[in-house]
Short mmCIF file of C-alpha atoms and ligand atoms in Angstrom, two decimals:
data_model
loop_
_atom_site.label_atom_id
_atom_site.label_comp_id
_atom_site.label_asym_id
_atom_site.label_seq_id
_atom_site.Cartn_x
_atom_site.Cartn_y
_atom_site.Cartn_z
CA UNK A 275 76.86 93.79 182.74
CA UNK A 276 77.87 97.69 181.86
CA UNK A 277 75.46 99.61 179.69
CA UNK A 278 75.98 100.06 176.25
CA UNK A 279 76.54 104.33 175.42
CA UNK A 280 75.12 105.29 172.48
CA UNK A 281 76.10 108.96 171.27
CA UNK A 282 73.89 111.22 169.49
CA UNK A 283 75.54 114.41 168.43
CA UNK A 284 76.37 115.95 172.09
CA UNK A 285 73.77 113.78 173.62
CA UNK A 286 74.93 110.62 175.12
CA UNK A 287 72.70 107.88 176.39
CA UNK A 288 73.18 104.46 178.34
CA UNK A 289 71.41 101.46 177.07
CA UNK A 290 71.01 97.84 179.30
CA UNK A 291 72.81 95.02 178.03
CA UNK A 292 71.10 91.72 179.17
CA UNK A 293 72.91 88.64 178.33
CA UNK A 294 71.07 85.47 177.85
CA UNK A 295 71.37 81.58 179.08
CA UNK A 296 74.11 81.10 176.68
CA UNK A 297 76.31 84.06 177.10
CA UNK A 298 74.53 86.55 173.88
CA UNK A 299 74.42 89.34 174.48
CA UNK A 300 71.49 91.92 173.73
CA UNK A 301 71.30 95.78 173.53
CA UNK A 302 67.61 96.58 175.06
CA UNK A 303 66.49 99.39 173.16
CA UNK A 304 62.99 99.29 174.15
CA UNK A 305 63.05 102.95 175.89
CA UNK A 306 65.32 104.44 173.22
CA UNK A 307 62.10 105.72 171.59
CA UNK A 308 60.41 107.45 174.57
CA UNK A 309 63.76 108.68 175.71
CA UNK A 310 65.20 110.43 172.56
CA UNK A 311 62.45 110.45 169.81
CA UNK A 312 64.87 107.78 167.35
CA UNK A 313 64.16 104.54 165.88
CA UNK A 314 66.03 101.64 165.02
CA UNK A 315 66.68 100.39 161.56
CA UNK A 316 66.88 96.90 161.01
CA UNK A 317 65.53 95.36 157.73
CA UNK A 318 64.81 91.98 158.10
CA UNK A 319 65.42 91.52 161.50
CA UNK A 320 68.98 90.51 161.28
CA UNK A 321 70.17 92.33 164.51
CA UNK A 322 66.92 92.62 166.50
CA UNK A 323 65.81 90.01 168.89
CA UNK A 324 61.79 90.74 169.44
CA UNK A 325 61.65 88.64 172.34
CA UNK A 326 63.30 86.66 175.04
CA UNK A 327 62.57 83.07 174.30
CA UNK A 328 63.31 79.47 176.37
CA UNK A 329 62.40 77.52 173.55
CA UNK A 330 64.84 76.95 171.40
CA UNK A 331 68.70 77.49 171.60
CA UNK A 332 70.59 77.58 167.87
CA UNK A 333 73.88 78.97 167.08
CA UNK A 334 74.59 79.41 164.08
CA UNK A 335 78.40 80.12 163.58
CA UNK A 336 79.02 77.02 165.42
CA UNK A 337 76.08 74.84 163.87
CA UNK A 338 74.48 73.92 167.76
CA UNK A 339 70.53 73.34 167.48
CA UNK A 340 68.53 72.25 171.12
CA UNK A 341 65.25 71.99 171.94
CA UNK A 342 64.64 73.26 175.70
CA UNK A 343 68.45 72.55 176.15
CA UNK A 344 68.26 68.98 174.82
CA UNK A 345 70.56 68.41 171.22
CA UNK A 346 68.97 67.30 168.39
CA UNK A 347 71.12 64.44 167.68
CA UNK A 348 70.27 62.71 171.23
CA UNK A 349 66.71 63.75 171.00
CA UNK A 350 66.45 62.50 166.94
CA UNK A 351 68.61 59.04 168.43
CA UNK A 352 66.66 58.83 171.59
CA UNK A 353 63.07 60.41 171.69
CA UNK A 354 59.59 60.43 169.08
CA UNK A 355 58.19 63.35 167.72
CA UNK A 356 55.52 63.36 170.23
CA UNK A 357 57.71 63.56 173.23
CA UNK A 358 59.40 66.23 171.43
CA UNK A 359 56.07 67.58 170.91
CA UNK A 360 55.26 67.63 174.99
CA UNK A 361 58.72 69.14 175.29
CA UNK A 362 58.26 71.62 173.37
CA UNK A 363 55.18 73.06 174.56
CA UNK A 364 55.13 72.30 178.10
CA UNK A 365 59.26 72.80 178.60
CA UNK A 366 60.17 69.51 180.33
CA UNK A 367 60.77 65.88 179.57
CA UNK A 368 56.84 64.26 180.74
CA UNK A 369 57.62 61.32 182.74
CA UNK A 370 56.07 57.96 182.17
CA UNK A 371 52.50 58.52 183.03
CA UNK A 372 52.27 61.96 181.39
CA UNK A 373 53.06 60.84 178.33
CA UNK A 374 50.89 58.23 178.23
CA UNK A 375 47.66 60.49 179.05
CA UNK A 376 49.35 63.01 175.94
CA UNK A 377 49.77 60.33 173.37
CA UNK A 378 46.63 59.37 174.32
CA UNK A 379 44.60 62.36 173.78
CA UNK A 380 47.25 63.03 170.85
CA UNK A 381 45.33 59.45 169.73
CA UNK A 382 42.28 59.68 170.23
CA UNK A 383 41.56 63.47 168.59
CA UNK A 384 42.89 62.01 165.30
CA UNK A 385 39.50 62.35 163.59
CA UNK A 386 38.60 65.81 161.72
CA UNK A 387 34.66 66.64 162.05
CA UNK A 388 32.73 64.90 158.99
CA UNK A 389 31.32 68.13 157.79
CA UNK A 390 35.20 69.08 157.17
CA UNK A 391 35.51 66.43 154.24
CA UNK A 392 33.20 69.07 152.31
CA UNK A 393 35.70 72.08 152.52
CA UNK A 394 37.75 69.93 150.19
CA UNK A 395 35.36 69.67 147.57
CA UNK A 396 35.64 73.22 146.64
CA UNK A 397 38.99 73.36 145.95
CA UNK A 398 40.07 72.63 142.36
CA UNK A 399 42.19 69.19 141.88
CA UNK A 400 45.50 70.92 141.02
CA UNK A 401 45.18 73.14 144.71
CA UNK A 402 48.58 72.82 146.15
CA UNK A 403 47.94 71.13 149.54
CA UNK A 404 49.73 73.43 151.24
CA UNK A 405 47.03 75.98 150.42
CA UNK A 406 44.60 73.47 151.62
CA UNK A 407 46.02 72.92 154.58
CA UNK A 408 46.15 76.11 155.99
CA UNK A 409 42.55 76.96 154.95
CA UNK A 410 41.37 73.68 156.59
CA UNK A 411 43.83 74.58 159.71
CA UNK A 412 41.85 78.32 159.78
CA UNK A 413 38.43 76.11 158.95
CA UNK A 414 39.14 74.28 162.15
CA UNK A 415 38.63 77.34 164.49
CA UNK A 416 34.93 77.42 163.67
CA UNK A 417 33.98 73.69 164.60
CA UNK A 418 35.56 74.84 167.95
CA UNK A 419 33.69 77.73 169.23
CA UNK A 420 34.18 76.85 172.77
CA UNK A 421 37.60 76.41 172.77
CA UNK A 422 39.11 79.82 171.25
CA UNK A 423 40.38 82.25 173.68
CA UNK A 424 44.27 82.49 173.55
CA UNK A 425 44.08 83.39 177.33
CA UNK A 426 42.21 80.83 178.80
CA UNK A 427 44.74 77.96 179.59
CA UNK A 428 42.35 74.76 179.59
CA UNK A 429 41.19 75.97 175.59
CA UNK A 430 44.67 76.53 174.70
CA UNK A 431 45.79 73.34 175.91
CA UNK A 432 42.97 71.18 174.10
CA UNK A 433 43.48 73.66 171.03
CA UNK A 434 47.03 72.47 170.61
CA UNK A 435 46.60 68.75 171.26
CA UNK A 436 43.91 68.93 168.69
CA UNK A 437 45.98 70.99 165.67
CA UNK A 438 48.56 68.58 166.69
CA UNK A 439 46.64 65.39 166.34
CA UNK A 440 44.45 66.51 163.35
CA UNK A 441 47.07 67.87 160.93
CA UNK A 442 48.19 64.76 159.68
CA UNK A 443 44.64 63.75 158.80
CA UNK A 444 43.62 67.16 157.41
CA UNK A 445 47.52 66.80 155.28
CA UNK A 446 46.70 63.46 153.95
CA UNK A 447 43.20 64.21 152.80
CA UNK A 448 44.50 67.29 150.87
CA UNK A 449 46.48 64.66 149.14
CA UNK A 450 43.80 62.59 148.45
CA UNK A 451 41.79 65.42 147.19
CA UNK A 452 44.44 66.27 144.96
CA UNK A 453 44.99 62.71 143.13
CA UNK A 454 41.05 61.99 143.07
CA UNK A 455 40.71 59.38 145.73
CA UNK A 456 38.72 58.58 148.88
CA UNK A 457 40.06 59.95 152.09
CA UNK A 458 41.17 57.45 154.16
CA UNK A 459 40.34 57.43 157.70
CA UNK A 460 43.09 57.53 160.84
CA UNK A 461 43.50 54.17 162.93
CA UNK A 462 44.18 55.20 166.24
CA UNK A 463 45.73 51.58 166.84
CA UNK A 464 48.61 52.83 164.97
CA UNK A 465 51.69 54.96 165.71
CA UNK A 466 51.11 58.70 164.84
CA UNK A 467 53.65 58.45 161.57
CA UNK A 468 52.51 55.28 160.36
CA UNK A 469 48.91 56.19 160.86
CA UNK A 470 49.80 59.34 158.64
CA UNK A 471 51.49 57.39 156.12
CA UNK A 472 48.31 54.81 155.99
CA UNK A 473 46.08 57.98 155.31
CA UNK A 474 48.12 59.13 152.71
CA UNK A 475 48.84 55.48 150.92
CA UNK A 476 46.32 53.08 151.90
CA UNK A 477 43.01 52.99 149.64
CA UNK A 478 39.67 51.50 150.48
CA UNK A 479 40.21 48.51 148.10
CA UNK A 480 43.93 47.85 149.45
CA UNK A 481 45.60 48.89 152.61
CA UNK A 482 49.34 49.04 152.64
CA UNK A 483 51.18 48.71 156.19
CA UNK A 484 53.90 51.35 156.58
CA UNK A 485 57.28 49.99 156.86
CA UNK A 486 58.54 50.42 160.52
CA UNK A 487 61.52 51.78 159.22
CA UNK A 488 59.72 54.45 157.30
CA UNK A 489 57.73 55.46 160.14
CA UNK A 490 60.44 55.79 162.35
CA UNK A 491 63.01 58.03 159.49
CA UNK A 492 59.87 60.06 159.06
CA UNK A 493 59.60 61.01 162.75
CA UNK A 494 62.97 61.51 163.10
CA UNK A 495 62.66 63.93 160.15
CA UNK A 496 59.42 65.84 162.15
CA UNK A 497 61.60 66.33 165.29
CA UNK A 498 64.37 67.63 163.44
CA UNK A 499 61.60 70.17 161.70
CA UNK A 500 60.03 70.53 165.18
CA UNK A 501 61.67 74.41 166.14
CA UNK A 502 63.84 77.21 165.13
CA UNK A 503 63.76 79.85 167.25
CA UNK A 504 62.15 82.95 165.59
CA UNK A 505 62.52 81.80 162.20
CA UNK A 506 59.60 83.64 159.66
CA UNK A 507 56.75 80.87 160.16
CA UNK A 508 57.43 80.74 163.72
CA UNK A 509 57.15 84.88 164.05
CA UNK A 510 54.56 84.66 162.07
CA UNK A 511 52.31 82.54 164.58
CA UNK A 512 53.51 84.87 167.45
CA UNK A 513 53.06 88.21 165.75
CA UNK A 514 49.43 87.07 164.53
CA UNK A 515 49.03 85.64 168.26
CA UNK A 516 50.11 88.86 169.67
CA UNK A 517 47.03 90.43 168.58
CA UNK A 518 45.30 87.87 170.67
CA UNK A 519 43.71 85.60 167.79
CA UNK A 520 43.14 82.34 168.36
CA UNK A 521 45.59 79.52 168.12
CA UNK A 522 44.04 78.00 164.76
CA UNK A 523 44.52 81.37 162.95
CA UNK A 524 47.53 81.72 164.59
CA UNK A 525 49.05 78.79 163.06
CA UNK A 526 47.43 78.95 159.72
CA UNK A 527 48.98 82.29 159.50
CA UNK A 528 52.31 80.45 160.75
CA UNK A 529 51.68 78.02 157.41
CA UNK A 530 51.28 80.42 154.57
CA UNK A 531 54.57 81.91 155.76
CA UNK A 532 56.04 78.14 155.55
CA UNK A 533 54.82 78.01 152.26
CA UNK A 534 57.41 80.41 150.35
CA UNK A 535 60.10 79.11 148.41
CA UNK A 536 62.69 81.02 150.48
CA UNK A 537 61.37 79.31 154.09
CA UNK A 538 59.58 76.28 153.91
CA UNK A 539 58.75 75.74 150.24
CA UNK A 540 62.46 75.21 149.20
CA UNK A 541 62.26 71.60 149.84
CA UNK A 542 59.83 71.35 147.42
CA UNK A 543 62.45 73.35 144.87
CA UNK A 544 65.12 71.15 145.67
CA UNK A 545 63.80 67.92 144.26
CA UNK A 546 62.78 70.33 140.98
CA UNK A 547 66.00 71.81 140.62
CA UNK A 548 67.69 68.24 140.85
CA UNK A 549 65.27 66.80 138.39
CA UNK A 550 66.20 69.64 135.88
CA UNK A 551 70.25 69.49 136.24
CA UNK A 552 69.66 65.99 135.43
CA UNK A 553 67.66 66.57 132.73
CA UNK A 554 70.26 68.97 131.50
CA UNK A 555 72.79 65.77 131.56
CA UNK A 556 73.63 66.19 134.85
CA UNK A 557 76.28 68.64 135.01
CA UNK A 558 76.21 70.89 138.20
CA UNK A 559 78.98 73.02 137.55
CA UNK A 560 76.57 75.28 135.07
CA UNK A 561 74.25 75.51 137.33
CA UNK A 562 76.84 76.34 139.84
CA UNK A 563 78.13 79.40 137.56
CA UNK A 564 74.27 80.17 136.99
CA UNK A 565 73.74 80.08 140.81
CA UNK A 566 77.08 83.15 141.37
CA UNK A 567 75.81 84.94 138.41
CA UNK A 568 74.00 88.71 139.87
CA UNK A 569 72.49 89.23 136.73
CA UNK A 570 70.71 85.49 136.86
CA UNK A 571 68.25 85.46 139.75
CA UNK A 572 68.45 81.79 140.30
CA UNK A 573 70.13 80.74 143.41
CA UNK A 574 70.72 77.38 144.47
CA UNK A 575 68.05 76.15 146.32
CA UNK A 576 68.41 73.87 150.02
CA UNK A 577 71.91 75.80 150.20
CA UNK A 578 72.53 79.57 152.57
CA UNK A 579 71.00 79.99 155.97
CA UNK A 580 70.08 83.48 157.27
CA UNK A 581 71.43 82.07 161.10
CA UNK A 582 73.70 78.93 160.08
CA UNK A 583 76.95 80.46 158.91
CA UNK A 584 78.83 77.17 159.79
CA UNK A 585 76.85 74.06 158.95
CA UNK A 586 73.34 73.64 159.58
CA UNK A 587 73.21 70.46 161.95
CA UNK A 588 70.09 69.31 160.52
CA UNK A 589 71.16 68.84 157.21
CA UNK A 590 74.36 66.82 158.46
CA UNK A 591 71.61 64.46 160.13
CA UNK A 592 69.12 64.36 157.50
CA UNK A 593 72.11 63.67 154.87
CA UNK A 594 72.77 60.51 156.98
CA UNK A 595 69.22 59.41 157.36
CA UNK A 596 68.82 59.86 153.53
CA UNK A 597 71.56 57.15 152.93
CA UNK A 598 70.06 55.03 155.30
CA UNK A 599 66.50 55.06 154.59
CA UNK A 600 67.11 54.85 150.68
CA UNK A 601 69.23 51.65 151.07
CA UNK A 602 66.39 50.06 153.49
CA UNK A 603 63.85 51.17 150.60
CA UNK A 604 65.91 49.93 147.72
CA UNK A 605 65.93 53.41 145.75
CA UNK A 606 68.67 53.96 143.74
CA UNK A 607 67.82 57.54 142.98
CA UNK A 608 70.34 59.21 141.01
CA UNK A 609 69.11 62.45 142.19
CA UNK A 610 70.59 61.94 145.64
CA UNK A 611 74.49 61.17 144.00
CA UNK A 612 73.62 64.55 141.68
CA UNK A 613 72.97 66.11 145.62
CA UNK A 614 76.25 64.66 146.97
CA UNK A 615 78.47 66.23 143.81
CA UNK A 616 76.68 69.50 143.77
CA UNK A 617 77.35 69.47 147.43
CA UNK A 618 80.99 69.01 147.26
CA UNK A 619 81.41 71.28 144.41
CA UNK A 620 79.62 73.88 145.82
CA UNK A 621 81.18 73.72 149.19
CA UNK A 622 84.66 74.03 147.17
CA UNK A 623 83.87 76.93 145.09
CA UNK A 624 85.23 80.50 146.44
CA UNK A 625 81.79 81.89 146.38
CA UNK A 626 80.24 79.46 148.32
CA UNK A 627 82.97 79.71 151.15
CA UNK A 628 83.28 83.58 151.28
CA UNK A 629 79.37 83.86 151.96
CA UNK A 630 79.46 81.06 154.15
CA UNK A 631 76.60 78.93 152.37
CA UNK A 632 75.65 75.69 153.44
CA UNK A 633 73.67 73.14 152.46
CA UNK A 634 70.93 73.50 154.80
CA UNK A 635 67.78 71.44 155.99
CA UNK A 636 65.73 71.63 152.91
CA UNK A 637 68.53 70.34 150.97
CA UNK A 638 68.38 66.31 151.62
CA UNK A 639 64.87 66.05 152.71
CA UNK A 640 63.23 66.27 149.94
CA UNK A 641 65.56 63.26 148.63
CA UNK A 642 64.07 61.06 151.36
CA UNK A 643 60.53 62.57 151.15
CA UNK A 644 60.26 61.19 147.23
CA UNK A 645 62.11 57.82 147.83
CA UNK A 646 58.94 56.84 150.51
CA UNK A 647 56.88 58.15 147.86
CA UNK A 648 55.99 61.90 148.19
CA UNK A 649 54.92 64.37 145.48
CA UNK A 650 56.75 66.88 145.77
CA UNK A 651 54.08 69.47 146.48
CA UNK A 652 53.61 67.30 149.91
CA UNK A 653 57.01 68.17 150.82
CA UNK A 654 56.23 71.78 152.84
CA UNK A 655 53.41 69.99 154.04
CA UNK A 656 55.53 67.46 156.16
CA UNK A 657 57.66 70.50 157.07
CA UNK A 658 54.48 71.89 158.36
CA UNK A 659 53.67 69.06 160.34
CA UNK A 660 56.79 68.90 161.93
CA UNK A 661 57.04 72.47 163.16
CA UNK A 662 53.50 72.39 164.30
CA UNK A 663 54.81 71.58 167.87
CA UNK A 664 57.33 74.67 168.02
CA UNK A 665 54.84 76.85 165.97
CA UNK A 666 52.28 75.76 169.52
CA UNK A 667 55.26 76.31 172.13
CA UNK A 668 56.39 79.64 170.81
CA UNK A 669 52.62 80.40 170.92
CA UNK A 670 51.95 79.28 174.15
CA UNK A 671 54.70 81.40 175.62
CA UNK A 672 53.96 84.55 173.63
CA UNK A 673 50.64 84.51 175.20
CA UNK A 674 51.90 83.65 179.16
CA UNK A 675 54.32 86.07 179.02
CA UNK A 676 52.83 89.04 181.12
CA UNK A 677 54.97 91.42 179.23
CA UNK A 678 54.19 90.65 176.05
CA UNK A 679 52.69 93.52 174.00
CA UNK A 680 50.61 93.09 170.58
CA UNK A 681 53.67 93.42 167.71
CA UNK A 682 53.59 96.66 165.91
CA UNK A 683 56.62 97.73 164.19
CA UNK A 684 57.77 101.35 163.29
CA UNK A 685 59.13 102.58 159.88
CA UNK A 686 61.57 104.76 158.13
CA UNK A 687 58.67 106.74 155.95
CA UNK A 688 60.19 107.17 152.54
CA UNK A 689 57.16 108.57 150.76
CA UNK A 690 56.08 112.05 149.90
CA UNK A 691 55.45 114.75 152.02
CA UNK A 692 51.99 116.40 152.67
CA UNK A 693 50.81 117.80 149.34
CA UNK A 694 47.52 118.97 147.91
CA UNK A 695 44.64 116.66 146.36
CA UNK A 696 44.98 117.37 142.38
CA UNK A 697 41.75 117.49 140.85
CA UNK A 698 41.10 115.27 138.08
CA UNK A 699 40.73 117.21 134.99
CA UNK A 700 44.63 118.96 136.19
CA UNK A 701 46.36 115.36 136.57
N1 CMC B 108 72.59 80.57 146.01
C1 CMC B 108 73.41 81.56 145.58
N2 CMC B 108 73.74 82.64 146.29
C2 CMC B 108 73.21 82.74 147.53
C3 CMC B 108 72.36 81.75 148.05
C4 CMC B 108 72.05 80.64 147.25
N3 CMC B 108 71.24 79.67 147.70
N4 CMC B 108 71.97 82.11 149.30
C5 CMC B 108 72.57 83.29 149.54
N5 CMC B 108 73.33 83.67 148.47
C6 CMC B 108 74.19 84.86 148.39
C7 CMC B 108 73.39 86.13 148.16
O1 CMC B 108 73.22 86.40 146.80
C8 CMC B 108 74.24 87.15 148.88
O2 CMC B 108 75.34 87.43 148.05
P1 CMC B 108 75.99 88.94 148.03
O3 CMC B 108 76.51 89.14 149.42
O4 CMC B 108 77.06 88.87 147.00
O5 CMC B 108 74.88 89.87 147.68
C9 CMC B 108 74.78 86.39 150.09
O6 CMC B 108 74.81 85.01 149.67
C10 CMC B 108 73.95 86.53 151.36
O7 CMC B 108 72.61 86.14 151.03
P2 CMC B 108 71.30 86.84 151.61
O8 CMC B 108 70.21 86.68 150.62
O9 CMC B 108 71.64 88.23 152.07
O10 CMC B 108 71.05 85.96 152.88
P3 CMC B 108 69.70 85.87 153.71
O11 CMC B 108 70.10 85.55 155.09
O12 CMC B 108 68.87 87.11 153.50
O13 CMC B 108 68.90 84.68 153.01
C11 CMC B 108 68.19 82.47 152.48
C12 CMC B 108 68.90 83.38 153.51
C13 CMC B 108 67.97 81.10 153.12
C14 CMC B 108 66.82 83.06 152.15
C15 CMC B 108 69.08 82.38 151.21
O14 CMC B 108 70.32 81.79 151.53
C16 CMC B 108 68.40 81.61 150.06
O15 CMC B 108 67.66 82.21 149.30
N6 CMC B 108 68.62 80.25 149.98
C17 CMC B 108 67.93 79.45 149.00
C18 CMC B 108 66.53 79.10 149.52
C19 CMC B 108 66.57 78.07 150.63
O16 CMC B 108 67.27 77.06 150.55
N7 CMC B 108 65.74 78.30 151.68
C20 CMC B 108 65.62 77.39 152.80
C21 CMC B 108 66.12 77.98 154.08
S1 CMC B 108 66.33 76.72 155.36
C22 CMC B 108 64.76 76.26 155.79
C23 CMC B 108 64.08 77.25 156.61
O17 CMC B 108 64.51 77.48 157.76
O18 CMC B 108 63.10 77.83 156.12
#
């Protein structure tokens, strides 16, 4: 592949290109510093790749999402969450007997240490869960003293299969806490989804048995949550990583960044923004004009994608499952027909279609999250759980990677130049 030239007044210089799996092509700038004394500019990352990755492949102008080179659609049609899980993290499809042995440990770690239940009781009943679970998720590193260096490979490993089979249990009791009622304990006889869904639904005096067709939409929903590349939560984990913390702060770093309204949170802001328009009779097409309007900082939320400038293949799946699991439910919730029209109207304005905004993942789940009987502050929470797996893989190969260096970015200084201390009695 030639070198890119890059020309600086008179001085020229030649930069690699390195092209990836897929044909992308990258400009590696990484000696430009050392060589001529400049930086690069790129606010928000929108033309900077930090690191190689063989995680995840997306493109987004032609709306392709794979795990380790497997689609989506044949791993959402074909696999379960904890296969993608193993995936993920270890890079291959495990065969028969590895599988067994993960699901297994996956099974049998489902229990969070008693003293744990206590953390909960400090936090006031309107705490949004998602604030509990990442303090419970950072609480869990010091239960596990043993088991916290990042470089050690046996620690990582049990680290992740832990986070992994403990979320759910530390999700649901944050739920609990937050509507007053007794945690409910995981059954390792059941199915990792439908032993979530028993912890969050079941109570002491009356059990309910998740409906296998719930347990299975919801899994299917957690392995199309499972990665995105270097998306914020994900860069999050890895630049908090980088420093060489370990992999519970790591990842409870990785869920305060889920938690903004802009990444993860927006599922949440879906289901609110629905509720209102139908409040407000209904109509979308204000809230359309609202959404176009610079002087109105509103935007219409589950809709633009910083990568997906086509459609975002997740939210073409999820829009199916939604249909599906609300007619096997029997909701007729008229917030998912207000979704549909606001959809199609949006998708037809100009505005819209110049700026090449689609709905994207956020935009049906939420729909399908409250008809199997969410709150709505759950829903970042189940985001969470779902991209524990590729919050763990990216992880895992930040750390391997010989080259990788702690993350320290450099800055365009705007502020002022050296000037004196001014005494008080002169200011
Ligand atoms: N409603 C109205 N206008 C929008 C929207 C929207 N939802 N999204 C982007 N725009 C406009 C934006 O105002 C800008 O217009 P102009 O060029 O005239 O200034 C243009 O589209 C480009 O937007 P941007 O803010 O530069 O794009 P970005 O890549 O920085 O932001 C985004 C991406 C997802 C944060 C943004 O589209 C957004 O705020 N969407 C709503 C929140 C949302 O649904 N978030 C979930 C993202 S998917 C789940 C996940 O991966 O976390």
């Amino acid at each position: 592949m030639d070198d890119a030239t890059l020309a600086i007044g008179e001085e020229t210089i030649e930069l690699p290109v390195v092209e990836d799996s897929e044909g992308g092509r990258a400009v590696d700038i990484s000696a430009l510093r050392s060589t001529t004394g400049l930086i690069t500019y790129d606010k928000g990352y929108g033309s900077t790749a930090e690191t190689e990755s063989a995680v995840t492949y997306l493109n987004g102008e032609e709306g392709i999402l794979r795990y380790r080179g497997y689609s989506i659609e044949d791993l959402a049609e074909k696999s379960t969450f904890l296969e993608v899980s193993y995936l993920l993290y270890y890079g291959t499809l495990p065969n028969a007997a590895q599988l067994e042995d993960y699901v297994e440990t996956i099974r049998r770690h489902t229990l969070v240490r008693e003293d744990m239940r206590h953390l909960f009781d400090v936090f006031p009943a309107d705490a949004h869960p998602m604030q509990m679970l990442a303090s419970a998720t950072s609480a869990m590193a010091t239960y596990y003293p043993d088991a916290l260096d990042p470089l050690d490979p046996v620690s990582a490993d049990i680290s992740a299969r832990r986070l992994i089979a403990k979320l759910p249990t530390i999700a649901a009791w944050a739920f609990k806490h937050s509507v007053s009622q007794p945690f409910i304990y995981p059954r390792n006889e059941l199915e990792y989804t439908a032993n979530f869904l028993n912890m969050m639904f079941s109570l002491p005096v009356e059990q309910t048995t998740p409906s296998p067709a719930v347990s299975k939409a919801l899994d299917v929903l957690f392995i199309l949550h499972a990665d995105h590349s270097q998306n914020l939560s994900s860069s999050a984990v890895r630049l908090v990583g980088s420093g060489q913390a370990n992999v519970f702060s790591s990842v409870s770093a990785g869920i305060h960044a889920l938690s903004g309204p802009l990444h993860g949170g927006a599922n949440q802001q879906v289901v609110e923004m629905l509720d209102a328009m139908l409040a407000d009779g209904g109509n979308s097409d204000s809230w359309i004009t609202r959404a176009k309007d610079k002087d109105d900082p509103f935007r219409l939320m589950g809709f633009g994608h910083r990568v997906y400038k086509n459609f975002d293949p997740r939210a073409r799946l999820i829009k199916k499952y939604a249909r599906d699991v609300l007619d096997e439910i029997g909701t007729d919730d008229p917030v998912l027909e207000l979704a549909m029209e606001l959809e199609q109207h949006a998708l037809a304005d100009e505005y819209f279609v110049e700026r090449k905004l689609y709905p994207n993942v956020d935009f049906y789940s939420g729909i399908i999250y409250r008809a199997m009987g969410f709150p709505a502050e759950m829903f970042t929470v189940l985001f969470a759980i779902g991209r524990l797996p590729g919050w763990l893989a990216q992880w895992r190969e930040m750390i391997t990677d010989p080259n990788s260096r702690i993350q320290r970015p450099r800055q365009v200084y705007t502020g002022a130049t050296e000037r004196p201390y001014i005494a008080m009695d002169q200011r």
